Short mmCIF file of C-alpha atoms in Angstrom, two decimals:
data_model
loop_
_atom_site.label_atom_id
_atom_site.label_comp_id
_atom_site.label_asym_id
_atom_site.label_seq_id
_atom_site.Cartn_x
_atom_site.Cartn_y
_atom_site.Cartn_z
CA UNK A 1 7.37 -36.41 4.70
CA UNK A 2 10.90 -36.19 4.17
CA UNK A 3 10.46 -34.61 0.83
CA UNK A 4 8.25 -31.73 2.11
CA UNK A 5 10.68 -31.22 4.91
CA UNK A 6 13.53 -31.25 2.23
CA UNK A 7 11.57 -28.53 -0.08
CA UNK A 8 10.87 -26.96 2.99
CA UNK A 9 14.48 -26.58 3.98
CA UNK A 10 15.51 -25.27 0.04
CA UNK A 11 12.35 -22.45 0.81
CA UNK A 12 13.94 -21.23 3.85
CA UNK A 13 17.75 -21.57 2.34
CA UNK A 14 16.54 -19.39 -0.91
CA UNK A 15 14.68 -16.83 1.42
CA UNK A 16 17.48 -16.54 3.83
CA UNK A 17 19.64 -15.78 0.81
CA UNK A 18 17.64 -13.90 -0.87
CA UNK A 19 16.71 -11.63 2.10
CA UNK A 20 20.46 -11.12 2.97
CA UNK A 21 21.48 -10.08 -0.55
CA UNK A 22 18.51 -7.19 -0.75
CA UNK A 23 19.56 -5.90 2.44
CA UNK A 24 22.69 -5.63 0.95
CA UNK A 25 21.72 -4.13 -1.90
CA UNK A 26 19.75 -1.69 0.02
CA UNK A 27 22.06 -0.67 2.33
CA UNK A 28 25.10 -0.34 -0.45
CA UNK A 29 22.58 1.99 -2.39
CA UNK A 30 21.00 4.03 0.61
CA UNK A 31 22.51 7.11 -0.47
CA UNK A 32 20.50 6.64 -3.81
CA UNK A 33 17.28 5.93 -2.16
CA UNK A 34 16.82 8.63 -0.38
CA UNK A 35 14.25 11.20 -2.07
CA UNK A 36 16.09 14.52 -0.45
CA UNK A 37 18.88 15.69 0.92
CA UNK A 38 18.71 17.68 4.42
CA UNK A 39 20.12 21.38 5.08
CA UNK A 40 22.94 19.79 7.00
CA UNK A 41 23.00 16.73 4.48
CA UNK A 42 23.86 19.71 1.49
CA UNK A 43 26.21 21.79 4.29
CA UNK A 44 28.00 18.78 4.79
CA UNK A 45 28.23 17.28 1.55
CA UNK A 46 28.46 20.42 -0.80
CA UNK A 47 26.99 19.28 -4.03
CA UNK A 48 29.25 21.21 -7.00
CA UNK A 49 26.51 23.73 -8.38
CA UNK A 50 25.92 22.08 -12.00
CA UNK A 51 24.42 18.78 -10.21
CA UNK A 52 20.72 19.61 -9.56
CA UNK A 53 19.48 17.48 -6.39
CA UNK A 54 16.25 18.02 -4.22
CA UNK A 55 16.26 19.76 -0.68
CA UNK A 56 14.17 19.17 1.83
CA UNK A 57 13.02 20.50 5.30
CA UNK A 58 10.67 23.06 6.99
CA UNK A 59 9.93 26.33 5.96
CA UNK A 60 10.85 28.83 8.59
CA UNK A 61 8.62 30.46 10.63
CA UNK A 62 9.48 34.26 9.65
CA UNK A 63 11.43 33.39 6.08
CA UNK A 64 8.71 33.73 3.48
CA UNK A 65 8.62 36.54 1.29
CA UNK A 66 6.89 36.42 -1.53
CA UNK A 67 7.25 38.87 -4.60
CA UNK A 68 5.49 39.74 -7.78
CA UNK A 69 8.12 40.08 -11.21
CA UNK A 70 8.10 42.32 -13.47
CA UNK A 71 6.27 39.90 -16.25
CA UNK A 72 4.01 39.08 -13.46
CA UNK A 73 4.90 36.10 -12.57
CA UNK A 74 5.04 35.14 -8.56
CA UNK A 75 8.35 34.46 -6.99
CA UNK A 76 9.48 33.39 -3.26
CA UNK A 77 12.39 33.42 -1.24
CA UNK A 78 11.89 30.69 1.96
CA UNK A 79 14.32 29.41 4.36
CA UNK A 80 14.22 25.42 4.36
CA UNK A 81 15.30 24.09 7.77
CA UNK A 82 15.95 20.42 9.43
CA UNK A 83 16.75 22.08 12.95
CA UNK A 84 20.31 22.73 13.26
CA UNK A 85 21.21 23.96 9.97
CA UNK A 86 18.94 26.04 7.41
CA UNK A 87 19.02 27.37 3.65
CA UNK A 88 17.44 30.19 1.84
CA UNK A 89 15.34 28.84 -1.14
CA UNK A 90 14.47 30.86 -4.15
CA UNK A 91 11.47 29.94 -6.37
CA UNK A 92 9.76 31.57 -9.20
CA UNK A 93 6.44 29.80 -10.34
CA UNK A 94 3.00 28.77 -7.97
CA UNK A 95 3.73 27.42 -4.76
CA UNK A 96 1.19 24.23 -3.84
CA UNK A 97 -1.58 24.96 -1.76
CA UNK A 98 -0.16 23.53 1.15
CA UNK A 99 2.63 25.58 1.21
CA UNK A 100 2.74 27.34 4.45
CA UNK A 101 5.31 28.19 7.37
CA UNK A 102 6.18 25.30 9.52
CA UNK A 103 5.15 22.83 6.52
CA UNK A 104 7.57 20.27 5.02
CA UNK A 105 8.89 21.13 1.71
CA UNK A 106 11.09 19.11 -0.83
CA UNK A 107 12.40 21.49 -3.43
CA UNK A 108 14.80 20.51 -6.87
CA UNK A 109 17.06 22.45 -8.00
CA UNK A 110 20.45 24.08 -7.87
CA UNK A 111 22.65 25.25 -5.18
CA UNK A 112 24.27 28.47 -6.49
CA UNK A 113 28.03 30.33 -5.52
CA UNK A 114 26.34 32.45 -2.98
CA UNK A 115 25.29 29.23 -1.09
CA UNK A 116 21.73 30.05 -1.42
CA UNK A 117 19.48 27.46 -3.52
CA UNK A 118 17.50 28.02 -6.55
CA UNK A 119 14.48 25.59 -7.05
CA UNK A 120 12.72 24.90 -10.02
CA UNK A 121 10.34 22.53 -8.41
CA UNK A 122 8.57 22.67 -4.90
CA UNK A 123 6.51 20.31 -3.67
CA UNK A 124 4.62 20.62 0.07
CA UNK A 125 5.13 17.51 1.81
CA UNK A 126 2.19 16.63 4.13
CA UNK A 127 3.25 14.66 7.77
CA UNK A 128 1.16 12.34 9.35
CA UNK A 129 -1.18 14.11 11.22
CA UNK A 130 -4.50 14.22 10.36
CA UNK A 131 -6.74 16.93 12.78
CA UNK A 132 -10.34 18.28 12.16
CA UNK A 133 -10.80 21.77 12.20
CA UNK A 134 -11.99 22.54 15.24
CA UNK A 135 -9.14 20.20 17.06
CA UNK A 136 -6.54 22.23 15.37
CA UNK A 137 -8.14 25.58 16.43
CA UNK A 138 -8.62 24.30 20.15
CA UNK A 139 -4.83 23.75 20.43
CA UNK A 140 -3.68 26.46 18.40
CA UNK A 141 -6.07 29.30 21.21
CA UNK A 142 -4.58 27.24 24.12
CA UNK A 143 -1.13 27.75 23.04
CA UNK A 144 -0.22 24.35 22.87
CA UNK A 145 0.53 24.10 19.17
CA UNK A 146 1.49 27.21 16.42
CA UNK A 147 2.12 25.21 13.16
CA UNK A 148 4.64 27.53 11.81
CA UNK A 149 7.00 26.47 14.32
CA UNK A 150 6.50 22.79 13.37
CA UNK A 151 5.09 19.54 13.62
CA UNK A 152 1.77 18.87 15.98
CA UNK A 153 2.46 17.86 19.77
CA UNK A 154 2.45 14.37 20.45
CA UNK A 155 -0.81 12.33 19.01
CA UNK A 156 -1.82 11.09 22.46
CA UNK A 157 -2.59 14.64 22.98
CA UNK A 158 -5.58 15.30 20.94
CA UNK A 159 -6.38 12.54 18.76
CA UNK A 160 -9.47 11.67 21.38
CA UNK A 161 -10.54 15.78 21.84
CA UNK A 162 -13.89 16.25 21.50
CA UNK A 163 -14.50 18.29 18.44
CA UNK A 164 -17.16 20.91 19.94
CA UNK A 165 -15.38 22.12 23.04
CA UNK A 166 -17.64 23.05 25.71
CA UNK A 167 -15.11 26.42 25.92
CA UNK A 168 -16.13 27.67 22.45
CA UNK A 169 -17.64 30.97 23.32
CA UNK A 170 -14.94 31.76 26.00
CA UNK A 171 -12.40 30.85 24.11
CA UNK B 1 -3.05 -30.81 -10.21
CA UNK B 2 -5.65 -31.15 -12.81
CA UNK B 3 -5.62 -34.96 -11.76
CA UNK B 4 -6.05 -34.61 -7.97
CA UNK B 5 -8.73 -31.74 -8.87
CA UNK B 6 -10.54 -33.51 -11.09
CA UNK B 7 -10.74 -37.00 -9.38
CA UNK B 8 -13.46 -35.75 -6.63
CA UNK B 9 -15.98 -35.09 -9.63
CA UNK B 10 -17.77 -38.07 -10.16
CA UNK B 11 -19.82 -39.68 -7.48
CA UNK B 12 -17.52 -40.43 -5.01
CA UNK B 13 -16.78 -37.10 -4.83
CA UNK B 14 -17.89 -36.91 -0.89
CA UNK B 15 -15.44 -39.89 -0.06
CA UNK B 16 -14.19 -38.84 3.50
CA UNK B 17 -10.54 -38.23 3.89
CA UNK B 18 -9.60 -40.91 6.88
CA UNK B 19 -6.34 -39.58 7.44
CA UNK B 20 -6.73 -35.72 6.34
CA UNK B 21 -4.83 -33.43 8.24
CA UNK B 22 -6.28 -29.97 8.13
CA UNK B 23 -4.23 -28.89 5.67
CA UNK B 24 -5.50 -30.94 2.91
CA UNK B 25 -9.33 -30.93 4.30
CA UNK B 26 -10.10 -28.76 1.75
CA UNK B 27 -8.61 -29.90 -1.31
CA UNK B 28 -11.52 -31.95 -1.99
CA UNK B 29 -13.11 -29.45 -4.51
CA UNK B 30 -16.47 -31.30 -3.35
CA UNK B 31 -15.91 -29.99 0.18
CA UNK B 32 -14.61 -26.77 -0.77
CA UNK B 33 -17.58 -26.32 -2.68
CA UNK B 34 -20.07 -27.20 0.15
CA UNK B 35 -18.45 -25.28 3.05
CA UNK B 36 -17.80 -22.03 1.07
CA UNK B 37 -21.26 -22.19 -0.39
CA UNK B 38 -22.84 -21.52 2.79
CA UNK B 39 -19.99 -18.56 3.73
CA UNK B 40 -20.67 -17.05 1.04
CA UNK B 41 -24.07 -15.30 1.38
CA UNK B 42 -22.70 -14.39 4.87
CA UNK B 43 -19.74 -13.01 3.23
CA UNK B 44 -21.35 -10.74 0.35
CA UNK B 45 -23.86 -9.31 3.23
CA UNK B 46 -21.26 -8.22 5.49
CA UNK B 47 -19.32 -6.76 3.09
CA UNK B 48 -21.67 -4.60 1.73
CA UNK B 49 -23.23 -3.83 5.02
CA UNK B 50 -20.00 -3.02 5.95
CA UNK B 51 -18.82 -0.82 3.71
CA UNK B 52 -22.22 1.08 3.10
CA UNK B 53 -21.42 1.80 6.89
CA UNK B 54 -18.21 2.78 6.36
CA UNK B 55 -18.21 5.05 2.86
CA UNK B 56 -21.41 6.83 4.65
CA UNK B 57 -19.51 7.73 7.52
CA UNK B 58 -16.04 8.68 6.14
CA UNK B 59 -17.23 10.07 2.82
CA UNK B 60 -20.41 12.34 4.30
CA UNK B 61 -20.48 11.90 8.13
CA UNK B 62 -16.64 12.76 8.92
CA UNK B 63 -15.15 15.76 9.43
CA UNK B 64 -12.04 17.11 7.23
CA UNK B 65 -8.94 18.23 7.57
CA UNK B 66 -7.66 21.26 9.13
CA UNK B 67 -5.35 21.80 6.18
CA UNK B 68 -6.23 18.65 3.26
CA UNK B 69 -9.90 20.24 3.29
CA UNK B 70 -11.98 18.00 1.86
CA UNK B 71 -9.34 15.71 -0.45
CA UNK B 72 -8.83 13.65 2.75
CA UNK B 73 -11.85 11.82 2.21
CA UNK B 74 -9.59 9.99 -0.83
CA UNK B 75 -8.12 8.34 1.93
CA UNK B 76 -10.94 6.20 3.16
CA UNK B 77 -10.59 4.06 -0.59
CA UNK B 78 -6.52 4.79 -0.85
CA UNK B 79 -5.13 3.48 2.53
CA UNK B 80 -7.96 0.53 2.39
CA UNK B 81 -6.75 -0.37 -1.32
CA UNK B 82 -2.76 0.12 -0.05
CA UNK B 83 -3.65 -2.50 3.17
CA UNK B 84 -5.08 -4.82 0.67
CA UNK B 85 -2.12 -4.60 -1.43
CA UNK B 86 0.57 -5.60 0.84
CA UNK B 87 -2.18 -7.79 3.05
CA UNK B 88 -2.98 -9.77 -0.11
CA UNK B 89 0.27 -10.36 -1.72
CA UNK B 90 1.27 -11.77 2.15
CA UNK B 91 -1.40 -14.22 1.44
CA UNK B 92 -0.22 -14.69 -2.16
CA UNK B 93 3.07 -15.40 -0.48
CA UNK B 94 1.29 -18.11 2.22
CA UNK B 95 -0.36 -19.81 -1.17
CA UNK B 96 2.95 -19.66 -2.94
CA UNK B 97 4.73 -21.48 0.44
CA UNK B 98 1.59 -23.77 0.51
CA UNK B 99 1.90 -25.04 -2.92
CA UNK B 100 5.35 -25.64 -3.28
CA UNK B 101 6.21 -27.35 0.16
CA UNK B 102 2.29 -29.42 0.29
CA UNK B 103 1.50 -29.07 -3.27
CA UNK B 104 -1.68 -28.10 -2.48
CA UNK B 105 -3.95 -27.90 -5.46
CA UNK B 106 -6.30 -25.36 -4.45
CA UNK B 107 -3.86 -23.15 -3.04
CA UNK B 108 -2.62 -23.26 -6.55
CA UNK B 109 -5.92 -22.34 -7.74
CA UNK B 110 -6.73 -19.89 -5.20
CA UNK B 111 -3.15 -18.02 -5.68
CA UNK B 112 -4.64 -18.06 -8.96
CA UNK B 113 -7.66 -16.26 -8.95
CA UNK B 114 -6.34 -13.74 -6.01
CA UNK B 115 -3.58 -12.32 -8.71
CA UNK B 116 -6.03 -9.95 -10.48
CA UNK B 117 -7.86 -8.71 -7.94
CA UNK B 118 -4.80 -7.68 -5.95
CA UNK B 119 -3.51 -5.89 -9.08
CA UNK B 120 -6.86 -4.06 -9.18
CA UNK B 121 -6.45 -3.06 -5.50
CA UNK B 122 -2.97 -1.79 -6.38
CA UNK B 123 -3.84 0.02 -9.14
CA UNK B 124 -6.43 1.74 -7.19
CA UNK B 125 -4.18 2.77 -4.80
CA UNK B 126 -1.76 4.30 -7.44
CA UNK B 127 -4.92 6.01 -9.01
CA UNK B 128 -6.44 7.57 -5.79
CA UNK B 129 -2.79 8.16 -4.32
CA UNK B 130 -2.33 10.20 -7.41
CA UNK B 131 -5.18 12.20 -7.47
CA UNK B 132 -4.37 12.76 -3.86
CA UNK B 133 -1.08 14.24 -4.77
CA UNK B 134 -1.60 16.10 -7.09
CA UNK B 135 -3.84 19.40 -5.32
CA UNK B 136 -1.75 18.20 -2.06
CA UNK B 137 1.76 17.84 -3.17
CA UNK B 138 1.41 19.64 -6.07
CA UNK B 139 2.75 16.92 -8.58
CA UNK B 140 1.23 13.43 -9.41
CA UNK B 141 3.96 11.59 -9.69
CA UNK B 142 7.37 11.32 -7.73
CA UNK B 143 10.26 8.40 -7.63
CA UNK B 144 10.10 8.08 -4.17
CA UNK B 145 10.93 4.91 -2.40
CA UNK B 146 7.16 4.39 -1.43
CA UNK B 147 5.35 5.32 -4.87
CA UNK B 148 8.45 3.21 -6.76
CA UNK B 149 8.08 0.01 -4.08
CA UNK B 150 4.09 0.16 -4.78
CA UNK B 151 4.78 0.24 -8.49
CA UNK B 152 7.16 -2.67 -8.44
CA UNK B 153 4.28 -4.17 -5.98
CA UNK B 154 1.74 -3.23 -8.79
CA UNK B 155 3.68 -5.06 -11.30
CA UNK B 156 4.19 -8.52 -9.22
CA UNK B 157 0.75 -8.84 -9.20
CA UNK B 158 0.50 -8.50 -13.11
CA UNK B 159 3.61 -10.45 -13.95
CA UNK B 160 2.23 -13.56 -11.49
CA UNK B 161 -1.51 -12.89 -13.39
CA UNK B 162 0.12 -13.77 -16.40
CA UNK B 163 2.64 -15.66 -16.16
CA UNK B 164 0.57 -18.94 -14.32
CA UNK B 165 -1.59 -18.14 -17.05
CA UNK B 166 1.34 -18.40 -19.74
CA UNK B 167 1.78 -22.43 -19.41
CA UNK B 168 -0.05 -25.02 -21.21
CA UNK B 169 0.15 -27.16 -18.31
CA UNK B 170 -1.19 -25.80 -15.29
CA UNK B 171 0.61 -27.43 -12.65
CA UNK B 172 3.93 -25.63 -14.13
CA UNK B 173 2.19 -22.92 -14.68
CA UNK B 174 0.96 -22.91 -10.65
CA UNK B 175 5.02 -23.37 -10.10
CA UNK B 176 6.28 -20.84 -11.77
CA UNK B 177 3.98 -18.15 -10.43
CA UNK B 178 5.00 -19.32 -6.67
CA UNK B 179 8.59 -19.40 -7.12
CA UNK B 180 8.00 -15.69 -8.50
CA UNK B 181 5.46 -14.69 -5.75
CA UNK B 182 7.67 -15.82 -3.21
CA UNK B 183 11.25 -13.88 -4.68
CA UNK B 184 8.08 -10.66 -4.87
CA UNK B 185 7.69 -10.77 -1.39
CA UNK B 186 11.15 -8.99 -0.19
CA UNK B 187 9.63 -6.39 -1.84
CA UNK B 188 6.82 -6.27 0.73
CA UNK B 189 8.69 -5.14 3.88
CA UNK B 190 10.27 -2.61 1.40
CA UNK B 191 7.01 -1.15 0.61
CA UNK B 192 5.56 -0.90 4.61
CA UNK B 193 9.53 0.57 6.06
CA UNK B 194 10.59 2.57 2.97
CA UNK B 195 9.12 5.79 4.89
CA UNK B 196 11.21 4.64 7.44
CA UNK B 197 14.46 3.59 6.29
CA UNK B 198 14.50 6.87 3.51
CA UNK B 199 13.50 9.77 3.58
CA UNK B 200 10.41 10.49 0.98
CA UNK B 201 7.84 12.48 -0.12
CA UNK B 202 5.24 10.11 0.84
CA UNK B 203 4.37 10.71 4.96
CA UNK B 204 5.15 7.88 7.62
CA UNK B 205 2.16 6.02 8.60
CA UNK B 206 -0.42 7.02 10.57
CA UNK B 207 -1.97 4.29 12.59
CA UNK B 208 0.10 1.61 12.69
CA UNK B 209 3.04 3.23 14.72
CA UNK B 210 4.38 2.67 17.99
CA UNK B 211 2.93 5.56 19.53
CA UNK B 212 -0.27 6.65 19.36
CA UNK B 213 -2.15 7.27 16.02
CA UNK B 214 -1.35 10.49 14.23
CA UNK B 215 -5.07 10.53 13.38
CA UNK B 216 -8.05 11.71 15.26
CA UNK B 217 -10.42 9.13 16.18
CA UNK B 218 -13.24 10.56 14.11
CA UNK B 219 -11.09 10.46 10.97
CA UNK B 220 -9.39 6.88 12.86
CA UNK B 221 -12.63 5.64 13.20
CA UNK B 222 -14.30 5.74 9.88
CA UNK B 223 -10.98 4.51 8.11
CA UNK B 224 -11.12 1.23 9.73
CA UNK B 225 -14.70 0.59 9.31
CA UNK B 226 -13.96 1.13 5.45
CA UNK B 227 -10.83 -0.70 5.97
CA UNK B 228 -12.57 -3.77 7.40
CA UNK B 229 -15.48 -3.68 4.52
CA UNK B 230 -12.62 -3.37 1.94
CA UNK B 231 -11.59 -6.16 3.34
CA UNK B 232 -14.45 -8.59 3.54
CA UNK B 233 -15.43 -7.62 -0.29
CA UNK B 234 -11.49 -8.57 -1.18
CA UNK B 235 -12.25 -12.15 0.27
CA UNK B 236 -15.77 -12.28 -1.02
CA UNK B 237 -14.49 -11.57 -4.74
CA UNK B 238 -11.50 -13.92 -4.82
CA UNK B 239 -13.64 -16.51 -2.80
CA UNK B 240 -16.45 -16.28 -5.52
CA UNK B 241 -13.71 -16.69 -8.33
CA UNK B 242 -12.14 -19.65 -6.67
CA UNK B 243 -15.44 -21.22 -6.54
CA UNK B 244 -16.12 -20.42 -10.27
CA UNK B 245 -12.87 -21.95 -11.08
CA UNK B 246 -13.05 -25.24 -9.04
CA UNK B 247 -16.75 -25.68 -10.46
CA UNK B 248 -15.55 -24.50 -14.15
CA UNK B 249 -12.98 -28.09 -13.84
CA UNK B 250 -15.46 -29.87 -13.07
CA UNK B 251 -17.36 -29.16 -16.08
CA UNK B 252 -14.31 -29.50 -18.33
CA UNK B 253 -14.10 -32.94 -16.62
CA UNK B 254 -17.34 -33.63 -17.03
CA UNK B 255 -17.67 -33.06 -20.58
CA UNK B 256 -13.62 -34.94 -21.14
CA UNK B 257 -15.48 -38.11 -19.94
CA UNK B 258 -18.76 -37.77 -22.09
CA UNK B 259 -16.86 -37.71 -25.06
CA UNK B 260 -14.24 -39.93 -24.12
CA UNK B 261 -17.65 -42.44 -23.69
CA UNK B 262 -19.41 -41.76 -26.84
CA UNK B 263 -16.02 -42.17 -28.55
CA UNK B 264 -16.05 -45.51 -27.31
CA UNK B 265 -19.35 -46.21 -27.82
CA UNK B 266 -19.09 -45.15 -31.15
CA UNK B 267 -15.97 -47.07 -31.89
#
């Protein structure tokens, strides 16, 4: 008995210590953990333009203009936003499928003199909503949610709607 | 544990356990044998009834997304497999606690068994979450927190697969693999917050949140259903291998003490 106990206390001792020192780890390398940097991370921070670093954010309702070069090959100019800060993203290449206004975006690249950003990579970032169809439309005719101006409204909301609303032809 | 496995194999191998706490019950492999024998049957049906339930539903019967289309039916295997990931290396963990504190034998052999099948599951997960990301991110792979934590996950289960399997004795084989299972397991909590703590490419969760779910019930729904059956097949396949490696001792034993009596006889 008093050997389990004993092996029981070591367990406990080596978890406890192990625990602490990951945490520690963890929180010493946050900054490298983190997949993207914000528009008011990269505002604040200013990364010198030779490091390349990925941005991420919405797309702006309104921003996205897309353009055809001269060798035919598409291009897009975006503004990525996190709220209170925003910065205009150029891209030259096929955006995902996903890509759309209001969607989350992380982009890589380079931020240039003019403060702007020049991506070589972008990459649609889905949330954590998941909606049929018919849900999405129901919200989107009763004004409650336009998806270029952001995330869904709160889950509670509509995650029990029925999925043939009895106002179809009215509305 | 070879020893305490192998002395239930000969007749007395149904000698009660007077003072058996719970705990040790069932590390009479003659027991073990008996009890799951009946489960299993149970087991097997449920799991297929189950999951036929399940894949019908999400797969044909559920609706899709307003924007994924149709690719969000890759989550009814991906999230299941993911669950089974974490939820299985937790129990690695229990075995791993289990065997070093008790020194239970069959934890040892269960922890075993349950080692390749949970790095199965986690390869699945990789594989479907890839194929996922790839027309909805546009990329198949990224160094996020999540995909790296699940790859690190992915490779606990293989190093602990081969590495009890790497000794000539078993017992410090079954030692070895706990002490390792149990350092793994920080790396569990890092794999269910690291959508929290960082910011990735990989979305938060959807169900198990504070709030409510992000996920409308007829997507919800279906998910758990082929969550559940994912499940009970998990437990029926590393319950089944258990089995086959408690009866495959007893052979070995079995066939140790035949020829350890015709080499007497002969001698």
């Amino acid at each position: 008995m008093t050997r389990k106990k004993r092996r029981l206390m070591i367990l406990l001792l080596a978890g406890l210590g192990l625990g602490t020192a990951t945490a520690l780890t963890l929180t010493a390398f946050q900054d490298n953990l983190v997949f993207f940097l914000s528009p008011s991370d990269v505002l604040a921070q200013r990364p010198p333009g030779e490091r390349a670093f990925r941005l991420g954010g919405l797309v702006e309702a309104g921003s996205v203009e897309r353009h055809t070069g001269a060798d035919g090959r598409p291009s897009a100019t975006f503004r990525v936003t996190d709220g209170p800060s925003a910065i205009t993203v150029t891209y030259s290449g096929v955006l995902p499928d996903l890509f759309r206004e209001g969607q989350g975006v992380v982009t890589l690249g380079k931020l240039q003199p003019d403060g702007s950003f020049r991506a070589s990579e972008v990459l649609a970032r889905h949330d954590e909503t998941y909606m049929p169809p018919e849900v999405a439309d129901a919200l989107r005719r009763a004004g409650h949610w336009n998806p270029a101006q952001g995330a869904a409204p709160p889950a509670a909301s509509w995650n029990t709607a029925p999925r043939q609303p009895e106002g179809r032809s009215g509305g | 544990m070879d020893g305490r496995l192998n002395a239930g194999t000969g007749a007395t191998a149904a000698r009660p356990n007077p003072g058996g706490r719970s705990l040790h019950r069932f590390a009479n492999p003659g027991r073990f044998l008996r009890a799951t024998g009946r489960l299993m049957p149970i087991l097997w049906a449920a799991a297929l009834l189950v999951l036929g339930v399940g894949l019908v539903w999400g797969l044909v019967l559920s609706p899709a997304d307003w924007q994924q289309g149709e690719t969000v039916r890759i989550m009814y295997v991906h999230v299941p497999m993911a669950w089974l990931a974490m939820g299985g290396y937790t129990g690695l963990a229990v075995l791993s606690v289990m065997s070093l504190i008790w020194r239970h034998p069959l934890a040892d052999l269960t922890a075993r068994e349950l080692s390749p099948v949970g790095a199965a599951v986690t390869a699945l997960c990789l594989a479907t979450g890839s194929l996922w990301g790839k027309p909805m991110w546009g990329t198949w792979w990224v160094w996020d927190a999540r995909l790296t934590s699940v790859l690190v996950l992915f490779f606990l289960w293989l190093g602990h697969a081969s590495l009890v399997r790497s000794f000539d004795d078993p017992e410090r084989g079954a030692r070895a693999g706990a002490i390792l299972a149990l350092v793994g397991f920080v790396n569990v909590p890092i794999v269910k917050f690291s959508v929290d703590w960082w910011n990735t490419l990989h979305q938060p969760a959807s169900v198990t949140r504070l709030n409510a779910p992000g996920m409308h019930v007829d997507i919800l729904y279906p998910l758990l259903v082929c969550a559940l059956g994912f499940t009970l097949l998990f437990a029926a396949v590393v319950l089944a291998r258990t089995r086959a490696a408690v009866m495959e001792r007893r052979v070995r034993a079995l066939q140790l003490a035949r020829a350890r009596r015709e080499e007497g006889a002969a001698a």
